[in-house]
Amino acid sequence: MRLRRSRCLTCYWHDGAFVVHPHPHGMPTALHPAAAEVLAAFEDWTTPGEAVDLLGHLAPETAEEAVTALVRCGALLLHGSEEALDDERAARRWGSWMPEASFFHHATQGVYDPAPATPDAPGSAPSTPDAPGPAPAGSLPAPGPQEAPGPRPPLFTGFPDAPRVLLPRRPAGLRAPFDEVLYDRRTHRDFTGAPVPLETLASLLATTFGPVDFIDCGRGALYRRTSPQGGSRQEIDAYVGALRVDGLDPGWYHYDGLGHALGLLSEGCTPEDAVHLCAGQAWAGRPAFLVVLAARLERMSVKYPTPRAYRVCLLDAGHLGQTFALTATALGLGPAQTGAFRDSEVAGRCGLDGTGSVPLYVLAAGRPAPVDEDAPPPAGVAAFGATVLSGP
């Protein structure tokens, strides 16, 4: 019998226990930290006897017991088994995204599925008697109102000491036909450099991030935006990096949706600064302004305590990004967006702690150039000839 360590495997400390967590197969299991040394002996296909010889400083019975536990939880795989083939396929497909992305994805799947039964106890993860592992995903709370008792996070984020710019409240010029807006929307990378009126920025912020109406959630009020947001938690805040906006000094601001105002967090925002913050992307210095979407995580976690809810924060940022892009297009602006940015430095500009309040997405807009030099040409015969158009 030959065994090998799973390629899709993460080990971590949880409530004082050392947890071995294979994914997408297997179960999180609490073991002695020496299990990590045993796993290292199975880097490639190895028999248990060969591994015990490599671990000569461990008592044979201890090493054999550890191997049994690791096979049982799915951390060690049998050569030729379906689990081993699945593990190889998963490692191939996730490739350079491993281990972080694959672990987050698979560890937050099956949250609302029934927990599988194990020999230890129905619905529980296998574990050592003195160090039980974390509860399996299926035992987590069901979706719905699960809000924790105690004080609730503020409905809106405020910076009371920040100098404020009250924004114009003129109605947004959003009368462009929907089909034109939908099909004219595209990501822009080239801009004229002309400033954008403060009224236009104000309309874009109010339409995308401002409250539409308020609802009674049983423990106070929540509000609705023009984008869907998980549980109406509205955990995403908007921060503006103003480069070229008439009537607004360059700097970093927080958009206050309650007061329809901008609070100045730090002065100065140059094209060079924008390029640096957006990981050296040259186009980032050309728009009139950037908008950072940042999640205040406690607004979501207070109701949804499962780690899967972080997925919802990412989805919510995407919803807001699309509404931003369509609204900017309707206002005659060219929208852009990127997930490539320097997290800690962007957080610093926006006054975020990077732990409970974290940047997720950077949007931008400005006057689009008549001819976008960065736009790719339409696809022709050569491009289609080099493209695999369909497959399994």
Tab-separated table of C-alpha atoms in Angstrom:
chain	number	residue	atom	x	y	z
A	1	MET	CA	0.000	0.000	0.000
A	2	ARG	CA	1.413	3.367	-1.034
A	3	LEU	CA	0.143	6.669	0.330
A	4	ARG	CA	0.754	10.327	-0.483
A	5	ARG	CA	-0.077	13.588	1.219
A	6	SER	CA	-3.052	15.368	-0.297
A	7	ARG	CA	-1.998	18.289	-2.476
A	8	CYS	CA	-5.106	20.179	-1.360
A	9	LEU	CA	-4.405	20.390	2.347
A	10	THR	CA	-4.303	23.189	4.902
A	11	CYS	CA	-3.243	22.950	8.549
A	12	TYR	CA	-4.078	25.587	11.148
A	13	TRP	CA	-4.726	26.225	14.817
A	14	HIS	CA	-8.383	26.401	15.910
A	15	ASP	CA	-9.420	26.979	19.531
A	16	GLY	CA	-6.064	25.698	20.734
A	17	ALA	CA	-6.130	22.559	18.572
A	18	PHE	CA	-3.934	21.740	15.577
A	19	VAL	CA	-6.315	21.001	12.686
A	20	VAL	CA	-5.537	19.095	9.496
A	21	HIS	CA	-8.061	20.112	6.829
A	22	PRO	CA	-7.957	18.336	3.441
A	23	HIS	CA	-10.191	19.717	0.699
A	24	PRO	CA	-12.363	19.304	-1.330
A	25	HIS	CA	-12.549	15.760	0.089
A	26	GLY	CA	-11.915	14.815	3.702
A	27	MET	CA	-12.850	16.318	7.034
A	28	PRO	CA	-11.170	18.853	9.339
A	29	THR	CA	-9.597	16.842	12.139
A	30	ALA	CA	-7.734	17.872	15.281
A	31	LEU	CA	-4.474	15.976	15.753
A	32	HIS	CA	-1.193	16.284	17.610
A	33	PRO	CA	1.094	18.843	15.886
A	34	ALA	CA	3.510	15.967	15.187
A	35	ALA	CA	1.064	15.021	12.415
A	36	ALA	CA	2.709	17.709	10.288
A	37	GLU	CA	6.001	15.802	10.483
A	38	VAL	CA	4.247	12.582	9.501
A	39	LEU	CA	2.646	14.304	6.516
A	40	ALA	CA	6.065	15.534	5.392
A	41	ALA	CA	7.216	11.918	5.130
A	42	PHE	CA	4.526	11.313	2.511
A	43	GLU	CA	5.496	14.080	0.085
A	44	ASP	CA	5.492	11.423	-2.655
A	45	TRP	CA	4.056	7.902	-2.874
A	46	THR	CA	5.437	6.034	0.126
A	47	THR	CA	4.543	2.901	2.069
A	48	PRO	CA	3.691	3.272	5.761
A	49	GLY	CA	6.728	1.155	6.612
A	50	GLU	CA	9.085	3.436	4.689
A	51	ALA	CA	7.549	6.465	6.400
A	52	VAL	CA	7.969	4.904	9.855
A	53	ASP	CA	11.641	4.309	9.056
A	54	LEU	CA	12.020	7.990	8.070
A	55	LEU	CA	10.402	8.982	11.364
A	56	GLY	CA	12.810	6.881	13.416
A	57	HIS	CA	12.729	9.263	16.387
A	58	LEU	CA	8.996	8.542	16.791
A	59	ALA	CA	7.823	5.332	18.411
A	60	PRO	CA	6.559	2.993	15.637
A	61	GLU	CA	3.151	2.661	17.254
A	62	THR	CA	2.844	6.474	17.471
A	63	ALA	CA	3.749	6.903	13.800
A	64	GLU	CA	1.379	4.115	12.747
A	65	GLU	CA	-1.448	5.626	14.790
A	66	ALA	CA	-0.862	8.999	13.142
A	67	VAL	CA	-0.861	7.440	9.662
A	68	THR	CA	-4.187	5.730	10.419
A	69	ALA	CA	-5.751	8.998	11.587
A	70	LEU	CA	-4.445	10.884	8.540
A	71	VAL	CA	-5.787	8.261	6.138
A	72	ARG	CA	-9.112	8.318	7.901
A	73	CYS	CA	-9.561	12.085	7.594
A	74	GLY	CA	-8.413	12.165	3.950
A	75	ALA	CA	-5.063	13.883	4.449
A	76	LEU	CA	-3.204	10.780	3.206
A	77	LEU	CA	-4.509	9.247	-0.011
A	78	LEU	CA	-4.212	5.715	-1.359
A	79	HIS	CA	-2.415	5.331	-4.688
A	80	GLY	CA	-4.901	4.759	-7.527
A	81	SER	CA	-7.979	5.610	-5.444
A	82	GLU	CA	-10.712	7.894	-6.752
A	83	GLU	CA	-9.880	10.336	-3.945
A	84	ALA	CA	-6.259	10.513	-5.113
A	85	LEU	CA	-7.347	11.137	-8.709
A	86	ASP	CA	-9.767	13.861	-7.562
A	87	ASP	CA	-6.974	15.443	-5.530
A	88	GLU	CA	-4.665	15.529	-8.561
A	89	ARG	CA	-7.400	17.047	-10.735
A	90	ALA	CA	-8.166	19.724	-8.132
A	91	ALA	CA	-4.475	20.622	-7.750
A	92	ARG	CA	-4.151	20.906	-11.542
A	93	ARG	CA	-7.250	23.047	-12.009
A	94	TRP	CA	-6.613	25.463	-9.148
A	95	GLY	CA	-2.935	25.654	-10.044
A	96	SER	CA	-1.348	28.966	-9.110
A	97	TRP	CA	-4.331	29.950	-6.953
A	98	MET	CA	-3.429	27.340	-4.363
A	99	PRO	CA	-3.457	27.102	-1.441
A	100	GLU	CA	-5.337	30.273	-0.446
A	101	ALA	CA	-8.131	30.429	-3.027
A	102	SER	CA	-8.812	26.703	-3.207
A	103	PHE	CA	-9.009	26.373	0.569
A	104	PHE	CA	-11.350	29.361	0.948
A	105	HIS	CA	-13.603	28.086	-1.834
A	106	HIS	CA	-13.865	24.491	-0.703
A	107	ALA	CA	-13.868	25.180	3.039
A	108	THR	CA	-16.948	27.405	2.622
A	109	GLN	CA	-18.885	24.934	0.466
A	110	GLY	CA	-21.607	22.718	1.839
A	111	VAL	CA	-22.380	25.114	4.681
A	112	TYR	CA	-26.101	24.403	4.397
A	113	ASP	CA	-25.866	20.733	3.370
A	114	PRO	CA	-26.586	17.957	5.879
A	115	ALA	CA	-23.410	16.967	7.719
A	116	PRO	CA	-22.017	13.586	6.647
A	117	ALA	CA	-21.982	10.825	9.238
A	118	THR	CA	-18.608	9.532	10.415
A	119	PRO	CA	-17.615	6.556	12.561
A	120	ASP	CA	-17.101	8.906	15.535
A	121	ALA	CA	-20.655	10.162	15.685
A	122	PRO	CA	-23.372	11.033	13.186
A	123	GLY	CA	-22.743	14.478	11.778
A	124	SER	CA	-19.430	15.083	13.525
A	125	ALA	CA	-15.873	15.320	12.243
A	126	PRO	CA	-13.424	12.588	13.263
A	127	SER	CA	-11.193	13.767	16.054
A	128	THR	CA	-8.842	12.705	18.758
A	129	PRO	CA	-10.528	12.148	22.134
A	130	ASP	CA	-8.695	14.975	23.873
A	131	ALA	CA	-8.706	17.543	21.057
A	132	PRO	CA	-12.009	17.646	19.151
A	133	GLY	CA	-11.842	19.268	15.724
A	134	PRO	CA	-13.959	22.171	14.536
A	135	ALA	CA	-17.550	21.483	13.667
A	136	PRO	CA	-18.068	20.338	10.078
A	137	ALA	CA	-19.545	22.809	7.633
A	138	GLY	CA	-22.990	21.198	7.673
A	139	SER	CA	-23.502	21.918	11.379
A	140	LEU	CA	-23.246	25.694	10.939
A	141	PRO	CA	-26.330	27.889	11.395
A	142	ALA	CA	-28.900	27.984	8.624
A	143	PRO	CA	-29.387	31.190	6.610
A	144	GLY	CA	-31.834	33.716	7.937
A	145	PRO	CA	-32.100	36.015	10.956
A	146	GLN	CA	-29.263	34.885	13.222
A	147	GLU	CA	-28.265	38.289	14.535
A	148	ALA	CA	-26.138	38.157	17.644
A	149	PRO	CA	-27.433	39.852	20.794
A	150	GLY	CA	-25.899	43.084	22.002
A	151	PRO	CA	-25.188	46.450	20.399
A	152	ARG	CA	-25.546	46.560	16.615
A	153	PRO	CA	-22.960	48.182	14.369
A	154	PRO	CA	-23.840	51.698	13.216
A	155	LEU	CA	-26.059	51.796	10.144
A	156	PHE	CA	-23.730	54.313	8.490
A	157	THR	CA	-20.007	54.888	8.891
A	158	GLY	CA	-19.165	58.347	10.177
A	159	PHE	CA	-16.022	60.449	10.475
A	160	PRO	CA	-17.329	63.251	12.720
A	161	ASP	CA	-13.992	65.075	12.904
A	162	ALA	CA	-13.400	65.125	9.152
A	163	PRO	CA	-13.961	68.410	7.284
A	164	ARG	CA	-17.119	67.980	5.218
A	165	VAL	CA	-18.123	68.927	1.699
A	166	LEU	CA	-21.907	68.907	1.325
A	167	LEU	CA	-22.769	67.620	-2.127
A	168	PRO	CA	-25.313	69.074	-4.587
A	169	ARG	CA	-28.722	67.421	-4.474
A	170	ARG	CA	-29.762	67.987	-8.082
A	171	PRO	CA	-31.546	65.020	-9.685
A	172	ALA	CA	-29.253	62.762	-11.669
A	173	GLY	CA	-29.415	63.032	-15.449
A	174	LEU	CA	-30.221	59.357	-15.972
A	175	ARG	CA	-32.717	59.526	-18.830
A	176	ALA	CA	-30.579	57.646	-21.356
A	177	PRO	CA	-32.440	54.578	-22.720
A	178	PHE	CA	-31.594	51.465	-20.753
A	179	ASP	CA	-30.583	49.441	-23.804
A	180	GLU	CA	-28.134	52.156	-24.864
A	181	VAL	CA	-26.596	52.303	-21.400
A	182	LEU	CA	-26.348	48.513	-21.147
A	183	TYR	CA	-24.663	48.030	-24.510
A	184	ASP	CA	-22.552	51.194	-24.413
A	185	ARG	CA	-21.026	50.196	-21.091
A	186	ARG	CA	-17.442	49.143	-21.443
A	187	THR	CA	-14.305	49.362	-19.371
A	188	HIS	CA	-12.287	52.463	-20.259
A	189	ARG	CA	-8.566	52.850	-19.874
A	190	ASP	CA	-8.095	56.149	-21.727
A	191	PHE	CA	-9.526	59.488	-20.604
A	192	THR	CA	-9.358	63.093	-21.796
A	193	GLY	CA	-8.059	64.446	-18.489
A	194	ALA	CA	-10.905	66.977	-18.361
A	195	PRO	CA	-12.334	67.504	-14.874
A	196	VAL	CA	-15.748	66.136	-13.946
A	197	PRO	CA	-18.321	68.519	-12.395
A	198	LEU	CA	-19.005	68.008	-8.709
A	199	GLU	CA	-22.708	67.645	-9.570
A	200	THR	CA	-21.935	64.631	-11.755
A	201	LEU	CA	-19.848	62.943	-9.062
A	202	ALA	CA	-22.590	63.665	-6.517
A	203	SER	CA	-25.236	62.078	-8.754
A	204	LEU	CA	-23.092	59.001	-9.304
A	205	LEU	CA	-22.427	58.553	-5.578
A	206	ALA	CA	-26.035	59.111	-4.538
A	207	THR	CA	-27.437	56.780	-7.190
A	208	THR	CA	-24.967	53.962	-6.494
A	209	PHE	CA	-24.314	54.211	-2.756
A	210	GLY	CA	-27.072	56.350	-1.235
A	211	PRO	CA	-30.104	54.924	0.577
A	212	VAL	CA	-33.283	54.450	-1.460
A	213	ASP	CA	-35.640	53.700	1.412
A	214	PHE	CA	-35.624	52.253	4.912
A	215	ILE	CA	-37.127	49.043	6.329
A	216	ASP	CA	-37.950	47.804	9.826
A	217	CYS	CA	-35.877	44.690	10.548
A	218	GLY	CA	-37.332	44.071	14.025
A	219	ARG	CA	-34.332	45.488	15.875
A	220	GLY	CA	-34.255	48.877	14.218
A	221	ALA	CA	-33.962	50.108	10.662
A	222	LEU	CA	-31.999	48.930	7.662
A	223	TYR	CA	-31.928	50.490	4.228
A	224	ARG	CA	-32.003	49.525	0.583
A	225	ARG	CA	-29.697	50.652	-2.215
A	226	THR	CA	-30.089	50.354	-5.975
A	227	SER	CA	-27.919	47.193	-5.865
A	228	PRO	CA	-28.796	43.908	-4.127
A	229	GLN	CA	-26.912	43.448	-0.877
A	230	GLY	CA	-26.910	40.327	1.323
A	231	GLY	CA	-29.427	40.689	4.143
A	232	SER	CA	-29.574	44.460	3.534
A	233	ARG	CA	-26.488	44.701	5.724
A	234	GLN	CA	-24.973	47.411	3.468
A	235	GLU	CA	-21.512	46.546	4.729
A	236	ILE	CA	-19.780	48.177	1.745
A	237	ASP	CA	-18.689	51.809	2.154
A	238	ALA	CA	-17.401	54.090	-0.628
A	239	TYR	CA	-14.199	56.159	-0.413
A	240	VAL	CA	-13.335	58.664	-3.131
A	241	GLY	CA	-9.870	59.536	-4.394
A	242	ALA	CA	-10.482	62.864	-6.169
A	243	LEU	CA	-7.967	63.753	-8.881
A	244	ARG	CA	-9.852	66.083	-11.260
A	245	VAL	CA	-13.241	67.124	-9.904
A	246	ASP	CA	-14.422	70.730	-10.268
A	247	GLY	CA	-15.118	72.247	-6.864
A	248	LEU	CA	-13.332	69.499	-4.919
A	249	ASP	CA	-9.733	69.645	-3.765
A	250	PRO	CA	-7.619	66.587	-4.642
A	251	GLY	CA	-7.639	64.187	-1.732
A	252	TRP	CA	-9.209	61.118	-0.191
A	253	TYR	CA	-12.782	61.341	1.066
A	254	HIS	CA	-15.406	59.120	2.662
A	255	TYR	CA	-18.858	59.275	1.089
A	256	ASP	CA	-21.497	59.787	3.783
A	257	GLY	CA	-24.702	58.396	2.291
A	258	LEU	CA	-26.776	59.571	5.246
A	259	GLY	CA	-25.784	63.206	4.880
A	260	HIS	CA	-24.905	63.085	1.153
A	261	ALA	CA	-21.519	64.581	1.904
A	262	LEU	CA	-17.818	63.874	1.522
A	263	GLY	CA	-15.586	63.802	4.596
A	264	LEU	CA	-11.953	64.704	3.903
A	265	LEU	CA	-9.640	62.001	5.271
A	266	SER	CA	-6.318	63.053	3.745
A	267	GLU	CA	-5.277	65.861	1.451
A	268	GLY	CA	-3.715	65.322	-1.945
A	269	CYS	CA	-4.298	62.714	-4.621
A	270	THR	CA	-2.060	62.794	-7.678
A	271	PRO	CA	-2.027	60.643	-10.830
A	272	GLU	CA	1.300	59.199	-9.693
A	273	ASP	CA	-0.243	58.285	-6.357
A	274	ALA	CA	-3.214	56.618	-8.068
A	275	VAL	CA	-0.932	54.594	-10.338
A	276	HIS	CA	1.148	53.452	-7.371
A	277	LEU	CA	-1.905	52.451	-5.330
A	278	CYS	CA	-3.318	50.493	-8.267
A	279	ALA	CA	-0.215	48.292	-8.466
A	280	GLY	CA	1.535	50.354	-11.129
A	281	GLN	CA	-1.260	50.318	-13.704
A	282	ALA	CA	-0.649	53.403	-15.875
A	283	TRP	CA	-4.315	53.962	-16.714
A	284	ALA	CA	-5.203	54.539	-13.035
A	285	GLY	CA	-3.741	58.061	-13.167
A	286	ARG	CA	-6.005	59.143	-16.036
A	287	PRO	CA	-9.589	59.096	-14.606
A	288	ALA	CA	-11.120	62.038	-12.766
A	289	PHE	CA	-11.570	60.033	-9.567
A	290	LEU	CA	-11.236	56.613	-7.963
A	291	VAL	CA	-13.797	54.972	-5.693
A	292	VAL	CA	-12.638	52.335	-3.204
A	293	LEU	CA	-15.253	49.842	-2.026
A	294	ALA	CA	-14.444	48.728	1.510
A	295	ALA	CA	-16.314	46.221	3.673
A	296	ARG	CA	-17.078	46.906	7.308
A	297	LEU	CA	-17.162	43.229	8.193
A	298	GLU	CA	-19.002	43.414	11.523
A	299	ARG	CA	-22.170	44.571	9.760
A	300	MET	CA	-22.251	41.225	7.958
A	301	SER	CA	-20.769	38.928	10.604
A	302	VAL	CA	-23.126	40.090	13.356
A	303	LYS	CA	-25.986	38.433	11.464
A	304	TYR	CA	-24.176	35.785	9.441
A	305	PRO	CA	-21.449	34.192	11.616
A	306	THR	CA	-20.370	31.612	9.008
A	307	PRO	CA	-17.130	32.237	7.044
A	308	ARG	CA	-19.105	31.736	3.832
A	309	ALA	CA	-20.580	35.214	4.388
A	310	TYR	CA	-17.246	36.673	3.254
A	311	ARG	CA	-18.226	35.412	-0.204
A	312	VAL	CA	-21.344	37.565	0.072
A	313	CYS	CA	-19.228	40.648	0.796
A	314	LEU	CA	-17.327	40.022	-2.444
A	315	LEU	CA	-20.570	39.525	-4.356
A	316	ASP	CA	-21.988	42.729	-2.864
A	317	ALA	CA	-18.932	44.667	-4.024
A	318	GLY	CA	-19.493	43.258	-7.512
A	319	HIS	CA	-23.154	44.312	-7.502
A	320	LEU	CA	-22.161	47.860	-6.576
A	321	GLY	CA	-19.434	47.841	-9.215
A	322	GLN	CA	-21.930	47.029	-11.960
A	323	THR	CA	-24.400	49.685	-10.806
A	324	PHE	CA	-21.523	52.167	-10.686
A	325	ALA	CA	-20.471	51.268	-14.242
A	326	LEU	CA	-23.997	51.581	-15.663
A	327	THR	CA	-24.705	54.831	-13.816
A	328	ALA	CA	-21.391	56.342	-14.922
A	329	THR	CA	-22.185	55.383	-18.525
A	330	ALA	CA	-25.629	57.003	-18.297
A	331	LEU	CA	-23.969	60.184	-16.981
A	332	GLY	CA	-21.597	60.310	-19.963
A	333	LEU	CA	-18.569	59.033	-18.057
A	334	GLY	CA	-16.253	56.134	-18.847
A	335	PRO	CA	-16.124	53.609	-15.985
A	336	ALA	CA	-13.208	51.387	-15.036
A	337	GLN	CA	-12.500	48.905	-12.276
A	338	THR	CA	-9.676	46.759	-10.940
A	339	GLY	CA	-8.946	44.188	-8.265
A	340	ALA	CA	-5.210	44.890	-8.485
A	341	PHE	CA	-4.211	47.366	-5.784
A	342	ARG	CA	-1.881	47.699	-2.799
A	343	ASP	CA	-4.186	46.666	0.033
A	344	SER	CA	-2.439	48.192	3.036
A	345	GLU	CA	-1.658	51.502	1.327
A	346	VAL	CA	-5.185	51.894	-0.034
A	347	ALA	CA	-6.512	51.111	3.438
A	348	GLY	CA	-4.210	53.784	4.878
A	349	ARG	CA	-5.451	56.470	2.464
A	350	CYS	CA	-9.047	55.631	3.379
A	351	GLY	CA	-8.513	55.521	7.143
A	352	LEU	CA	-9.280	51.784	7.299
A	353	ASP	CA	-7.705	49.418	9.799
A	354	GLY	CA	-7.292	46.678	7.194
A	355	THR	CA	-8.762	44.101	9.582
A	356	GLY	CA	-12.364	44.955	10.414
A	357	SER	CA	-12.674	47.452	7.558
A	358	VAL	CA	-11.006	46.177	4.394
A	359	PRO	CA	-10.765	47.401	0.785
A	360	LEU	CA	-12.187	44.937	-1.747
A	361	TYR	CA	-12.470	46.727	-5.086
A	362	VAL	CA	-11.295	49.906	-6.813
A	363	LEU	CA	-13.579	51.674	-9.301
A	364	ALA	CA	-12.853	54.758	-11.394
A	365	ALA	CA	-14.487	57.100	-13.897
A	366	GLY	CA	-13.678	60.113	-16.032
A	367	ARG	CA	-14.354	61.729	-19.385
A	368	PRO	CA	-13.648	58.980	-21.936
A	369	ALA	CA	-11.212	59.776	-24.726
A	370	PRO	CA	-12.831	59.988	-28.208
A	371	VAL	CA	-10.497	57.220	-29.353
A	372	ASP	CA	-9.345	54.773	-26.704
A	373	GLU	CA	-5.781	53.941	-27.625
A	374	ASP	CA	-5.776	51.072	-25.145
A	375	ALA	CA	-8.918	49.423	-26.576
A	376	PRO	CA	-8.273	46.129	-28.391
A	377	PRO	CA	-9.353	45.932	-32.056
A	378	PRO	CA	-12.459	43.949	-33.098
A	379	ALA	CA	-11.886	40.230	-33.574
A	380	GLY	CA	-11.394	39.087	-37.150
A	381	VAL	CA	-10.764	35.858	-39.020
A	382	ALA	CA	-7.295	35.396	-37.546
A	383	ALA	CA	-8.501	35.894	-33.976
A	384	PHE	CA	-11.405	33.459	-34.355
A	385	GLY	CA	-9.116	30.978	-36.078
A	386	ALA	CA	-6.808	30.972	-33.061
A	387	THR	CA	-9.679	30.562	-30.563
A	388	VAL	CA	-11.205	27.391	-29.175
A	389	LEU	CA	-14.863	28.402	-29.346
A	390	SER	CA	-16.446	25.438	-27.588
A	391	GLY	CA	-15.529	22.340	-25.684
A	392	PRO	CA	-16.460	19.996	-22.843
